[in-house]
mmCIF file of C-alpha atoms in Angstrom:
data_model
loop_
_atom_site.group_PDB
_atom_site.id
_atom_site.type_symbol
_atom_site.label_atom_id
_atom_site.label_comp_id
_atom_site.label_asym_id
_atom_site.label_seq_id
_atom_site.Cartn_x
_atom_site.Cartn_y
_atom_site.Cartn_z
ATOM 1 C CA MET A 1 -51.954 5.213 38.646
ATOM 2 C CA ALA A 2 -49.493 5.918 35.824
ATOM 3 C CA VAL A 3 -47.826 3.130 33.843
ATOM 4 C CA ARG A 4 -44.076 3.876 33.424
ATOM 5 C CA MET A 5 -41.818 2.576 30.662
ATOM 6 C CA GLY A 6 -38.018 2.665 30.269
ATOM 7 C CA ILE A 7 -36.459 2.993 26.825
ATOM 8 C CA SER A 8 -39.128 3.401 24.165
ATOM 9 C CA PHE A 9 -40.073 0.791 21.638
ATOM 10 C CA ARG A 10 -38.804 3.034 18.835
ATOM 11 C CA GLY A 11 -35.531 3.461 20.706
ATOM 12 C CA ARG A 12 -35.168 -0.284 21.101
ATOM 13 C CA ILE A 13 -35.804 -0.826 17.404
ATOM 14 C CA VAL A 14 -33.243 1.824 16.433
ATOM 15 C CA LEU A 15 -30.686 0.398 18.859
ATOM 16 C CA ALA A 16 -31.241 -3.144 17.576
ATOM 17 C CA LEU A 17 -30.885 -1.963 13.976
ATOM 18 C CA LEU A 18 -27.678 -0.075 14.740
ATOM 19 C CA LEU A 19 -26.144 -3.054 16.539
ATOM 20 C CA SER A 20 -27.191 -5.405 13.731
ATOM 21 C CA LEU A 21 -25.800 -3.005 11.135
ATOM 22 C CA MET A 22 -22.452 -2.809 12.936
ATOM 23 C CA MET A 23 -22.219 -6.585 13.375
ATOM 24 C CA MET A 24 -23.074 -7.221 9.718
ATOM 25 C CA LEU A 25 -20.535 -4.647 8.529
ATOM 26 C CA VAL A 26 -17.806 -6.090 10.751
ATOM 27 C CA THR A 27 -18.609 -9.647 9.623
ATOM 28 C CA ALA A 28 -18.818 -8.638 5.971
ATOM 29 C CA GLY A 29 -15.622 -6.610 6.227
ATOM 30 C CA THR A 30 -13.770 -9.564 7.745
ATOM 31 C CA GLN A 31 -15.040 -11.953 5.084
ATOM 32 C CA ILE A 32 -14.239 -9.529 2.261
ATOM 33 C CA TYR A 33 -10.752 -8.899 3.664
ATOM 34 C CA PHE A 34 -9.835 -12.568 3.953
ATOM 35 C CA SER A 35 -11.398 -13.283 0.566
ATOM 36 C CA GLN A 36 -9.309 -10.561 -1.068
ATOM 37 C CA ILE A 37 -6.132 -11.656 0.741
ATOM 38 C CA THR A 38 -6.708 -15.286 -0.294
ATOM 39 C CA GLN A 39 -7.264 -14.210 -3.877
ATOM 40 C CA LEU A 40 -4.107 -12.079 -3.702
ATOM 41 C CA GLU A 41 -2.114 -15.046 -2.378
ATOM 42 C CA HIS A 42 -3.354 -17.323 -5.158
ATOM 43 C CA THR A 43 -2.595 -14.704 -7.816
ATOM 44 C CA LEU A 44 0.891 -13.999 -6.475
ATOM 45 C CA ASP A 45 1.640 -17.710 -6.102
ATOM 46 C CA ALA A 46 0.686 -18.398 -9.726
ATOM 47 C CA ASP A 47 2.494 -15.327 -11.082
ATOM 48 C CA MET A 48 5.709 -15.893 -9.152
ATOM 49 C CA ARG A 49 5.807 -19.567 -10.049
ATOM 50 C CA GLY A 50 5.783 -18.220 -13.571
ATOM 51 C CA ASP A 51 8.852 -16.151 -12.623
ATOM 52 C CA GLU A 52 10.704 -19.344 -11.752
ATOM 53 C CA GLN A 53 9.720 -20.850 -15.085
ATOM 54 C CA VAL A 54 11.037 -17.761 -16.894
ATOM 55 C CA PHE A 55 14.361 -18.149 -15.064
ATOM 56 C CA LEU A 56 14.587 -21.866 -15.889
ATOM 57 C CA ASN A 57 13.656 -21.188 -19.517
ATOM 58 C CA GLN A 58 16.489 -18.671 -19.707
ATOM 59 C CA ILE A 59 18.902 -21.295 -18.404
ATOM 60 C CA ALA A 60 17.573 -23.895 -20.851
ATOM 61 C CA SER A 61 17.801 -21.461 -23.759
ATOM 62 C CA ASP A 62 21.384 -20.546 -22.869
ATOM 63 C CA ALA A 63 22.284 -24.238 -22.525
ATOM 64 C CA GLU A 64 20.894 -24.895 -25.987
ATOM 65 C CA GLY A 65 22.930 -21.994 -27.382
ATOM 66 C CA LEU A 66 26.073 -23.292 -25.690
ATOM 67 C CA GLY A 67 25.505 -26.688 -27.214
ATOM 68 C CA ARG A 68 25.146 -25.261 -30.727
ATOM 69 C CA ALA A 69 28.269 -23.134 -30.317
ATOM 70 C CA LEU A 70 30.223 -26.092 -28.969
ATOM 71 C CA THR A 71 29.129 -28.334 -31.820
ATOM 72 C CA THR A 72 30.275 -25.720 -34.313
ATOM 73 C CA THR A 73 33.697 -25.215 -32.717
ATOM 74 C CA ALA A 74 34.284 -28.973 -32.491
ATOM 75 C CA GLN A 75 34.215 -29.118 -36.284
ATOM 76 C CA ILE A 76 36.954 -26.548 -36.839
ATOM 77 C CA ASP A 77 39.893 -28.489 -38.280
ATOM 78 C CA HIS A 78 42.630 -26.033 -37.389
ATOM 79 C CA LEU A 79 41.754 -26.568 -33.682
ATOM 80 C CA LEU A 80 41.646 -30.360 -33.924
ATOM 81 C CA GLU A 81 45.185 -30.763 -35.178
ATOM 82 C CA PRO A 82 47.074 -28.955 -32.367
ATOM 83 C CA PHE A 83 44.770 -30.522 -29.773
ATOM 84 C CA ALA A 84 45.433 -34.023 -31.095
ATOM 85 C CA SER A 85 49.172 -33.348 -31.215
ATOM 86 C CA LYS A 86 49.105 -31.799 -27.726
ATOM 87 C CA ASN A 87 50.621 -28.537 -28.911
ATOM 88 C CA ARG A 88 49.320 -26.218 -26.200
ATOM 89 C CA GLU A 89 50.886 -22.983 -27.524
ATOM 90 C CA GLN A 90 49.627 -23.502 -31.074
ATOM 91 C CA LEU A 91 46.163 -24.510 -29.811
ATOM 92 C CA TYR A 92 45.946 -21.398 -27.663
ATOM 93 C CA ALA A 93 47.055 -19.168 -30.514
ATOM 94 C CA ARG A 94 44.336 -20.563 -32.770
ATOM 95 C CA ALA A 95 41.588 -20.786 -30.108
ATOM 96 C CA LYS A 96 42.080 -17.328 -28.575
ATOM 97 C CA PRO A 97 40.521 -15.313 -31.469
ATOM 98 C CA LEU A 98 37.563 -17.686 -31.529
ATOM 99 C CA PHE A 99 37.124 -17.342 -27.777
ATOM 100 C CA ASP A 100 37.170 -13.536 -27.989
ATOM 101 C CA GLU A 101 34.481 -13.655 -30.666
ATOM 102 C CA LEU A 102 32.334 -16.049 -28.646
ATOM 103 C CA LYS A 103 32.776 -13.900 -25.547
ATOM 104 C CA SER A 104 31.697 -10.689 -27.258
ATOM 105 C CA GLN A 105 28.757 -12.168 -29.161
ATOM 106 C CA PHE A 106 27.425 -14.929 -26.875
ATOM 107 C CA ARG A 107 28.747 -14.039 -23.369
ATOM 108 C CA ILE A 108 30.964 -17.146 -23.329
ATOM 109 C CA THR A 109 33.277 -16.764 -20.329
ATOM 110 C CA HIS A 110 35.125 -20.104 -20.287
ATOM 111 C CA PHE A 111 36.689 -22.239 -23.040
ATOM 112 C CA TYR A 112 38.371 -25.560 -22.122
ATOM 113 C CA PHE A 113 40.157 -28.425 -23.802
ATOM 114 C CA HIS A 114 40.253 -31.641 -21.732
ATOM 115 C CA ASP A 115 42.135 -34.867 -22.351
ATOM 116 C CA ALA A 116 40.151 -38.063 -22.656
ATOM 117 C CA ASP A 117 40.693 -38.843 -18.976
ATOM 118 C CA GLY A 118 39.331 -35.433 -17.904
ATOM 119 C CA THR A 119 42.661 -33.693 -17.325
ATOM 120 C CA THR A 120 42.477 -30.049 -18.332
ATOM 121 C CA PHE A 121 44.855 -29.534 -21.257
ATOM 122 C CA LEU A 122 44.094 -25.844 -21.867
ATOM 123 C CA ARG A 123 42.013 -23.075 -20.422
ATOM 124 C CA VAL A 124 41.787 -20.530 -23.210
ATOM 125 C CA HIS A 125 40.473 -17.919 -20.731
ATOM 126 C CA LYS A 126 43.325 -18.739 -18.292
ATOM 127 C CA PRO A 127 46.099 -20.416 -20.276
ATOM 128 C CA GLU A 128 48.466 -20.458 -17.311
ATOM 129 C CA GLN A 129 46.219 -22.941 -15.441
ATOM 130 C CA PHE A 130 46.124 -26.553 -16.667
ATOM 131 C CA GLY A 131 46.717 -30.121 -15.539
ATOM 132 C CA ASP A 132 43.814 -30.387 -13.036
ATOM 133 C CA LYS A 133 41.093 -33.029 -13.262
ATOM 134 C CA ASN A 134 37.580 -32.057 -14.328
ATOM 135 C CA ALA A 135 35.149 -33.502 -11.786
ATOM 136 C CA ARG A 136 32.152 -31.292 -12.594
ATOM 137 C CA ASN A 137 28.766 -32.780 -13.308
ATOM 138 C CA SER A 138 28.719 -31.533 -16.902
ATOM 139 C CA PHE A 139 31.881 -33.535 -17.681
ATOM 140 C CA LYS A 140 30.572 -36.621 -15.915
ATOM 141 C CA LEU A 141 27.376 -36.503 -17.999
ATOM 142 C CA ALA A 142 29.277 -36.107 -21.265
ATOM 143 C CA ASP A 143 31.736 -38.851 -20.329
ATOM 144 C CA ALA A 144 28.953 -41.250 -19.340
ATOM 145 C CA SER A 145 26.850 -40.615 -22.442
ATOM 146 C CA ASN A 146 29.758 -39.967 -24.848
ATOM 147 C CA ALA A 147 27.656 -37.142 -26.207
ATOM 148 C CA LEU A 148 26.955 -33.460 -25.706
ATOM 149 C CA ALA A 149 25.841 -32.668 -22.159
ATOM 150 C CA SER A 150 25.104 -29.448 -20.271
ATOM 151 C CA SER A 151 24.794 -28.690 -16.593
ATOM 152 C CA LEU A 152 24.620 -25.815 -14.127
ATOM 153 C CA ASP A 153 27.783 -26.251 -12.072
ATOM 154 C CA MET A 154 29.367 -24.331 -9.246
ATOM 155 C CA GLY A 155 32.765 -22.851 -9.968
ATOM 156 C CA LYS A 156 35.272 -21.117 -7.723
ATOM 157 C CA ASN A 157 33.063 -18.133 -6.954
ATOM 158 C CA PHE A 158 29.984 -18.320 -9.186
ATOM 159 C CA PHE A 159 27.572 -20.664 -10.913
ATOM 160 C CA SER A 160 28.318 -21.343 -14.557
ATOM 161 C CA LEU A 161 26.268 -22.994 -17.234
ATOM 162 C CA ARG A 162 28.551 -25.498 -18.938
ATOM 163 C CA ALA A 163 28.346 -27.573 -22.106
ATOM 164 C CA VAL A 164 30.817 -30.444 -22.705
ATOM 165 C CA ARG A 165 31.102 -32.754 -25.671
ATOM 166 C CA PRO A 166 33.576 -35.416 -26.815
ATOM 167 C CA VAL A 167 35.767 -34.499 -29.789
ATOM 168 C CA MET A 168 36.539 -37.046 -32.494
ATOM 169 C CA LEU A 169 39.344 -37.159 -35.027
ATOM 170 C CA ASN A 170 39.541 -39.935 -37.593
ATOM 171 C CA GLY A 171 36.975 -41.915 -35.629
ATOM 172 C CA GLN A 172 38.929 -41.679 -32.385
ATOM 173 C CA LYS A 173 38.020 -39.668 -29.298
ATOM 174 C CA ILE A 174 40.887 -37.291 -28.606
ATOM 175 C CA GLY A 175 39.310 -35.536 -25.643
ATOM 176 C CA TYR A 176 36.563 -33.077 -24.691
ATOM 177 C CA TRP A 177 35.831 -29.441 -25.413
ATOM 178 C CA GLU A 178 33.903 -27.286 -22.974
ATOM 179 C CA LEU A 179 32.211 -23.896 -23.196
ATOM 180 C CA ALA A 180 30.740 -22.110 -20.205
ATOM 181 C CA GLN A 181 29.075 -18.855 -19.258
ATOM 182 C CA GLU A 182 28.284 -17.402 -15.870
ATOM 183 C CA ILE A 183 24.589 -16.906 -15.146
ATOM 184 C CA ASP A 184 24.849 -13.364 -13.769
ATOM 185 C CA HIS A 185 23.151 -12.034 -16.922
ATOM 186 C CA VAL A 186 20.163 -14.341 -16.376
ATOM 187 C CA LEU A 187 18.990 -12.456 -13.269
ATOM 188 C CA PRO A 188 18.589 -9.000 -14.898
ATOM 189 C CA ALA A 189 17.117 -10.645 -18.005
ATOM 190 C CA THR A 190 14.534 -12.387 -15.823
ATOM 191 C CA LYS A 191 13.705 -9.110 -14.076
ATOM 192 C CA ARG A 192 13.176 -7.377 -17.422
ATOM 193 C CA MET A 193 10.725 -10.092 -18.426
ATOM 194 C CA THR A 194 8.847 -10.427 -15.115
ATOM 195 C CA GLY A 195 9.277 -7.065 -13.430
ATOM 196 C CA ASP A 196 10.314 -8.820 -10.200
ATOM 197 C CA ASP A 197 13.690 -8.613 -8.488
ATOM 198 C CA VAL A 198 15.674 -11.862 -8.427
ATOM 199 C CA ALA A 199 18.293 -13.174 -6.024
ATOM 200 C CA VAL A 200 20.282 -16.382 -5.594
ATOM 201 C CA LEU A 201 21.282 -17.380 -2.069
ATOM 202 C CA LEU A 202 23.512 -20.396 -1.550
ATOM 203 C CA ARG A 203 23.610 -22.669 1.453
ATOM 204 C CA ALA A 204 26.765 -22.152 3.466
ATOM 205 C CA SER A 205 27.072 -25.935 3.780
ATOM 206 C CA TYR A 206 26.927 -26.264 -0.024
ATOM 207 C CA THR A 207 29.697 -23.739 -0.614
ATOM 208 C CA GLU A 208 31.874 -25.430 2.007
ATOM 209 C CA LYS A 209 31.295 -28.796 0.346
ATOM 210 C CA LYS A 210 32.201 -27.406 -3.094
ATOM 211 C CA GLY A 211 35.168 -25.452 -1.772
ATOM 212 C CA THR A 212 33.934 -22.214 -3.319
ATOM 213 C CA GLU A 213 34.919 -18.713 -2.269
ATOM 214 C CA ILE A 214 31.749 -16.623 -1.962
ATOM 215 C CA LYS A 215 32.139 -13.192 -0.395
ATOM 216 C CA GLY A 216 28.473 -12.264 -0.255
ATOM 217 C CA GLU A 217 26.471 -11.229 2.804
ATOM 218 C CA LYS A 218 25.427 -14.037 5.132
ATOM 219 C CA LEU A 219 22.131 -14.691 6.914
ATOM 220 C CA ASP A 220 20.805 -17.788 8.663
ATOM 221 C CA GLY A 221 22.954 -20.358 6.905
ATOM 222 C CA LEU A 222 22.688 -18.639 3.516
ATOM 223 C CA ILE A 223 25.136 -16.557 1.478
ATOM 224 C CA LEU A 224 23.964 -14.004 -1.087
ATOM 225 C CA LEU A 225 25.532 -15.000 -4.406
ATOM 226 C CA ASP A 226 23.942 -12.378 -6.659
ATOM 227 C CA ALA A 227 20.815 -10.237 -6.897
ATOM 228 C CA THR A 228 19.284 -7.555 -9.065
ATOM 229 C CA ASP A 229 18.906 -5.475 -5.886
ATOM 230 C CA LYS A 230 21.154 -6.765 -3.110
ATOM 231 C CA ALA A 231 19.893 -4.418 -0.366
ATOM 232 C CA LEU A 232 16.284 -5.347 -1.128
ATOM 233 C CA ALA A 233 17.149 -9.046 -1.326
ATOM 234 C CA LEU A 234 18.771 -9.028 2.125
ATOM 235 C CA SER A 235 15.988 -6.962 3.705
ATOM 236 C CA THR A 236 13.114 -9.052 2.344
ATOM 237 C CA ALA A 237 14.949 -12.317 3.025
ATOM 238 C CA ARG A 238 15.202 -11.385 6.702
ATOM 239 C CA THR A 239 11.582 -10.215 6.811
ATOM 240 C CA ALA A 240 10.361 -13.415 5.143
ATOM 241 C CA GLY A 241 12.446 -15.562 7.495
ATOM 242 C CA LEU A 242 14.263 -17.414 4.712
ATOM 243 C CA SER A 243 16.632 -20.102 5.882
ATOM 244 C CA ALA A 244 18.865 -22.818 4.490
ATOM 245 C CA ASP A 245 16.362 -25.453 5.617
ATOM 246 C CA SER A 246 13.715 -24.430 3.055
ATOM 247 C CA GLN A 247 12.907 -27.426 0.848
ATOM 248 C CA THR A 248 9.778 -26.310 -1.007
ATOM 249 C CA ALA A 249 8.414 -23.216 -2.704
ATOM 250 C CA ARG A 250 7.246 -20.707 -0.108
ATOM 251 C CA LEU A 251 5.325 -17.431 -0.451
ATOM 252 C CA HIS A 252 5.539 -14.656 2.132
ATOM 253 C CA ILE A 253 3.369 -11.537 1.822
ATOM 254 C CA GLY A 254 4.660 -8.561 3.764
ATOM 255 C CA PRO A 255 3.349 -5.007 4.135
ATOM 256 C CA ASN A 256 5.090 -3.774 0.964
ATOM 257 C CA HIS A 257 6.632 -6.798 -0.745
ATOM 258 C CA ALA A 258 5.776 -10.361 -1.687
ATOM 259 C CA VAL A 259 8.681 -12.782 -1.469
ATOM 260 C CA MET A 260 8.627 -16.232 -3.039
ATOM 261 C CA SER A 261 11.522 -18.639 -2.700
ATOM 262 C CA PHE A 262 12.232 -21.838 -4.611
ATOM 263 C CA PRO A 263 14.870 -24.517 -4.026
ATOM 264 C CA PHE A 264 17.786 -23.719 -6.325
ATOM 265 C CA LYS A 265 19.362 -26.910 -7.689
ATOM 266 C CA ASP A 266 22.597 -27.445 -9.525
ATOM 267 C CA GLY A 267 22.962 -29.635 -12.596
ATOM 268 C CA ALA A 268 23.329 -32.765 -10.447
ATOM 269 C CA GLY A 269 19.963 -32.098 -8.785
ATOM 270 C CA GLU A 270 21.499 -31.143 -5.444
ATOM 271 C CA VAL A 271 19.806 -28.255 -3.645
ATOM 272 C CA ALA A 272 22.424 -25.503 -3.611
ATOM 273 C CA GLY A 273 20.310 -22.775 -2.041
ATOM 274 C CA LEU A 274 17.309 -20.596 -2.821
ATOM 275 C CA LEU A 275 16.074 -18.752 -5.884
ATOM 276 C CA VAL A 276 14.171 -15.760 -4.534
ATOM 277 C CA PHE A 277 11.770 -13.393 -6.295
ATOM 278 C CA THR A 278 10.620 -10.137 -4.729
ATOM 279 C CA ARG A 279 7.656 -8.075 -5.927
ATOM 280 C CA ASP A 280 6.549 -4.635 -4.784
ATOM 281 C CA ILE A 281 2.868 -5.069 -3.869
ATOM 282 C CA GLN A 282 2.120 -1.684 -2.307
ATOM 283 C CA ALA A 283 -0.036 -0.655 -5.273
ATOM 284 C CA THR A 284 -1.759 -4.047 -5.198
ATOM 285 C CA ARG A 285 -2.480 -3.710 -1.469
ATOM 286 C CA ASP A 286 -3.897 -0.224 -2.065
ATOM 287 C CA ALA A 287 -6.145 -1.654 -4.778
ATOM 288 C CA VAL A 288 -7.310 -4.438 -2.428
ATOM 289 C CA GLN A 289 -8.102 -1.912 0.298
ATOM 290 C CA ALA A 290 -10.018 0.201 -2.220
ATOM 291 C CA VAL A 291 -12.090 -2.855 -3.208
ATOM 292 C CA ILE A 292 -12.827 -3.642 0.455
ATOM 293 C CA ILE A 293 -13.848 -0.058 1.214
ATOM 294 C CA ARG A 294 -16.002 0.137 -1.901
ATOM 295 C CA ASN A 295 -17.773 -3.137 -1.108
ATOM 296 C CA LEU A 296 -18.352 -2.090 2.496
ATOM 297 C CA ALA A 297 -19.704 1.275 1.351
ATOM 298 C CA TRP A 298 -22.202 -0.418 -0.961
ATOM 299 C CA MET A 299 -23.192 -2.855 1.759
ATOM 300 C CA ALA A 300 -23.598 -0.045 4.299
ATOM 301 C CA LEU A 301 -25.809 1.849 1.837
ATOM 302 C CA ILE A 302 -27.990 -1.217 1.206
ATOM 303 C CA LEU A 303 -28.295 -1.940 4.933
ATOM 304 C CA ALA A 304 -29.074 1.719 5.653
ATOM 305 C CA LEU A 305 -31.849 1.679 3.066
ATOM 306 C CA GLY A 306 -33.226 -1.547 4.527
ATOM 307 C CA SER A 307 -33.088 -0.070 8.019
ATOM 308 C CA ALA A 308 -34.911 3.033 6.800
ATOM 309 C CA VAL A 309 -37.687 0.846 5.382
ATOM 310 C CA VAL A 310 -37.965 -1.003 8.707
ATOM 311 C CA LEU A 311 -38.042 2.237 10.659
ATOM 312 C CA LEU A 312 -40.774 3.626 8.405
ATOM 313 C CA ALA A 313 -42.822 0.455 8.925
ATOM 314 C CA VAL A 314 -42.284 0.684 12.692
ATOM 315 C CA GLN A 315 -43.184 4.382 12.654
ATOM 316 C CA ARG A 316 -46.396 3.595 10.802
ATOM 317 C CA ALA A 317 -47.265 0.802 13.209
ATOM 318 C CA LEU A 318 -46.543 3.030 16.199
ATOM 319 C CA GLY A 319 -48.698 5.731 14.613
ATOM 320 C CA GLN A 320 -51.595 3.276 14.526
ATOM 321 C CA LEU A 321 -50.944 2.201 18.111
ATOM 322 C CA GLY A 322 -50.440 5.713 19.397
ATOM 323 C CA GLY A 323 -47.438 4.663 21.498
ATOM 324 C CA ASP A 324 -45.227 1.827 22.663
ATOM 325 C CA PRO A 325 -46.893 -1.605 22.139
ATOM 326 C CA ALA A 326 -45.682 -2.756 25.565
ATOM 327 C CA TYR A 327 -47.215 0.338 27.117
ATOM 328 C CA ALA A 328 -50.509 -0.353 25.343
ATOM 329 C CA VAL A 329 -50.459 -3.960 26.663
ATOM 330 C CA GLN A 330 -49.876 -2.788 30.254
ATOM 331 C CA VAL A 331 -52.682 -0.234 29.979
ATOM 332 C CA ALA A 332 -55.053 -2.922 28.672
ATOM 333 C CA ARG A 333 -54.075 -5.239 31.541
ATOM 334 C CA GLU A 334 -54.695 -2.511 34.134
ATOM 335 C CA ILE A 335 -58.135 -1.795 32.708
ATOM 336 C CA ALA A 336 -58.953 -5.510 32.429
ATOM 337 C CA SER A 337 -58.064 -5.915 36.117
ATOM 338 C CA GLY A 338 -60.575 -3.212 36.982
ATOM 339 C CA ASN A 339 -58.256 -0.230 37.317
ATOM 340 C CA LEU A 340 -60.188 2.409 35.438
ATOM 341 C CA THR A 341 -58.170 5.248 36.948
ATOM 342 C CA VAL A 342 -54.940 4.481 35.074
ATOM 343 C CA GLU A 343 -53.650 7.491 33.164
ATOM 344 C CA ILE A 344 -53.324 6.886 29.447
ATOM 345 C CA HIS A 345 -50.799 8.938 27.458
ATOM 346 C CA SER A 346 -50.665 8.778 23.685
ATOM 347 C CA ASP A 347 -47.674 9.823 21.587
ATOM 348 C CA SER A 348 -49.975 10.818 18.773
ATOM 349 C CA PRO A 349 -52.624 13.532 18.776
ATOM 350 C CA ARG A 350 -54.690 11.449 16.375
ATOM 351 C CA ALA A 351 -58.055 10.137 17.590
ATOM 352 C CA ASP A 352 -57.953 6.969 15.458
ATOM 353 C CA THR A 353 -55.093 5.259 17.311
ATOM 354 C CA LEU A 354 -55.396 2.177 19.510
ATOM 355 C CA LEU A 355 -54.467 4.056 22.700
ATOM 356 C CA ALA A 356 -56.982 6.794 21.843
ATOM 357 C CA ALA A 357 -59.669 4.113 21.460
ATOM 358 C CA VAL A 358 -58.607 2.514 24.768
ATOM 359 C CA LYS A 359 -58.801 5.893 26.461
ATOM 360 C CA THR A 360 -62.296 6.456 25.021
ATOM 361 C CA MET A 361 -63.298 2.977 26.190
ATOM 362 C CA GLN A 362 -61.861 3.748 29.639
ATOM 363 C CA THR A 363 -63.897 6.946 29.832
ATOM 364 C CA GLN A 364 -67.086 5.174 28.744
ATOM 365 C CA LEU A 365 -66.470 2.347 31.247
ATOM 366 C CA ARG A 366 -65.948 4.866 34.047
ATOM 367 C CA ASP A 367 -69.166 6.644 33.045
ATOM 368 C CA THR A 368 -71.031 3.331 32.876
ATOM 369 C CA VAL A 369 -69.712 2.230 36.259
ATOM 370 C CA ALA A 370 -70.626 5.623 37.718
ATOM 371 C CA GLU A 371 -74.120 5.383 36.257
ATOM 372 C CA ILE A 372 -74.497 1.874 37.658
ATOM 373 C CA GLN A 373 -73.326 3.147 41.030
ATOM 374 C CA ARG A 374 -75.839 5.978 40.961
ATOM 375 C CA SER A 375 -78.624 3.592 39.972
ATOM 376 C CA ALA A 376 -77.627 1.243 42.766
ATOM 377 C CA ASP A 377 -77.723 4.099 45.277
ATOM 378 C CA THR A 378 -81.163 5.184 44.053
ATOM 379 C CA LEU A 379 -82.426 1.617 44.205
ATOM 380 C CA GLY A 380 -81.102 1.304 47.738
ATOM 381 C CA GLN A 381 -82.905 4.437 48.830
ATOM 382 C CA ASP A 382 -86.184 3.271 47.226
ATOM 383 C CA ALA A 383 -85.846 -0.098 48.935
ATOM 384 C CA SER A 384 -85.388 1.592 52.316
ATOM 385 C CA GLN A 385 -88.442 3.738 51.780
ATOM 386 C CA LEU A 386 -90.479 0.699 50.714
ATOM 387 C CA ALA A 387 -89.368 -1.236 53.775
ATOM 388 C CA GLN A 388 -90.392 1.663 56.006
ATOM 389 C CA LEU A 389 -93.844 1.850 54.358
ATOM 390 C CA VAL A 390 -94.269 -1.896 54.810
ATOM 391 C CA ARG A 391 -93.415 -1.579 58.513
ATOM 392 C CA GLN A 392 -95.836 1.285 58.930
ATOM 393 C CA ALA A 393 -98.577 -0.609 57.136
ATOM 394 C CA SER A 394 -97.905 -3.719 59.207
ATOM 395 C CA GLY A 395 -98.084 -1.757 62.461
ATOM 396 C CA ALA A 396 -101.339 -0.093 61.504
ATOM 397 C CA LEU A 397 -102.814 -3.459 60.619
ATOM 398 C CA ASN A 398 -101.785 -4.934 63.986
ATOM 399 C CA GLU A 399 -103.354 -2.052 65.889
ATOM 400 C CA GLU A 400 -106.584 -2.480 64.012
ATOM 401 C CA VAL A 401 -106.722 -6.210 64.702
ATOM 402 C CA HIS A 402 -106.181 -5.761 68.461
ATOM 403 C CA SER A 403 -108.751 -3.055 68.728
#
């Protein structure tokens, strides 16, 4: 009788090692991937929050510069006299050269003179427009504090940083002076410092409330006011799903770009829209993938070496057994049950293996059983002969007694 086995013990070990290796690599790869992505998210979040701070610092620095310029101009006597006497033509003639200088050197785009009640007496940048009431937040702050105040206020078609301060003559307040600059230069300046593209998107509801005339592209309740790259800003805004309802900072990581949006507030603290930063992360993603591949390669090498050690140990053990352990167990059970005819096959030609020893034991047991059988047969024959002699002797004795 031959004992049959299916897949070999060595095959089962190799299969188990391969499956374990694949499962460990998949698990490790997944963990490494999510770990790298999480680290990337944290890094981008911190960096792009820094972008917002750079933008706000630019605004604060410009506001401080406006305040210094305004304080200086408010002390020029030859402007105070025509303003106090309400001589608009003379005031314009004297203020225009100063405005041109401020515009060329400090990007000042607006220069106002307001009466004490907030009525615009003169726009140096647009002298034909006057007589309207100033209801902007910057004026309200200066009027309430009776001191220099600055604010980021929405104009007709753009945001302007404005500084307003009361003007005194002989101890009396004769009105207010105002300097302003549009913030369009802040976006490219921020990009130069951070390397990230910047965009400002206003809520459509905010522009309607302020009565502004924005002609930018529209998407999901937002209007693009300005951007360092308008096409990129619109594309990434759609991909990131930006909407007018966003109330908190939000990071979106796409295949090629990271987009982080922040609530954009005016000087009164009202959310006007979104300040959006866009970063090209293709190189970063490539670096992350390289790290993942490198880590997996090292892990695969370590696991392969460990598997090789296990296989060598198994090979050595199998060499000592001479074959599959399960096969050796079945052979031993067959012999223990009295089946000495089972065929024993060894995978090794060596004579010092377990299966070789079992085969030798099987041969010796068969020889011993055969010898016992022969002895039993001989003993049976001798017993028959003895019994016959006893019968013969008994019969001869009976004959002699009866005679």
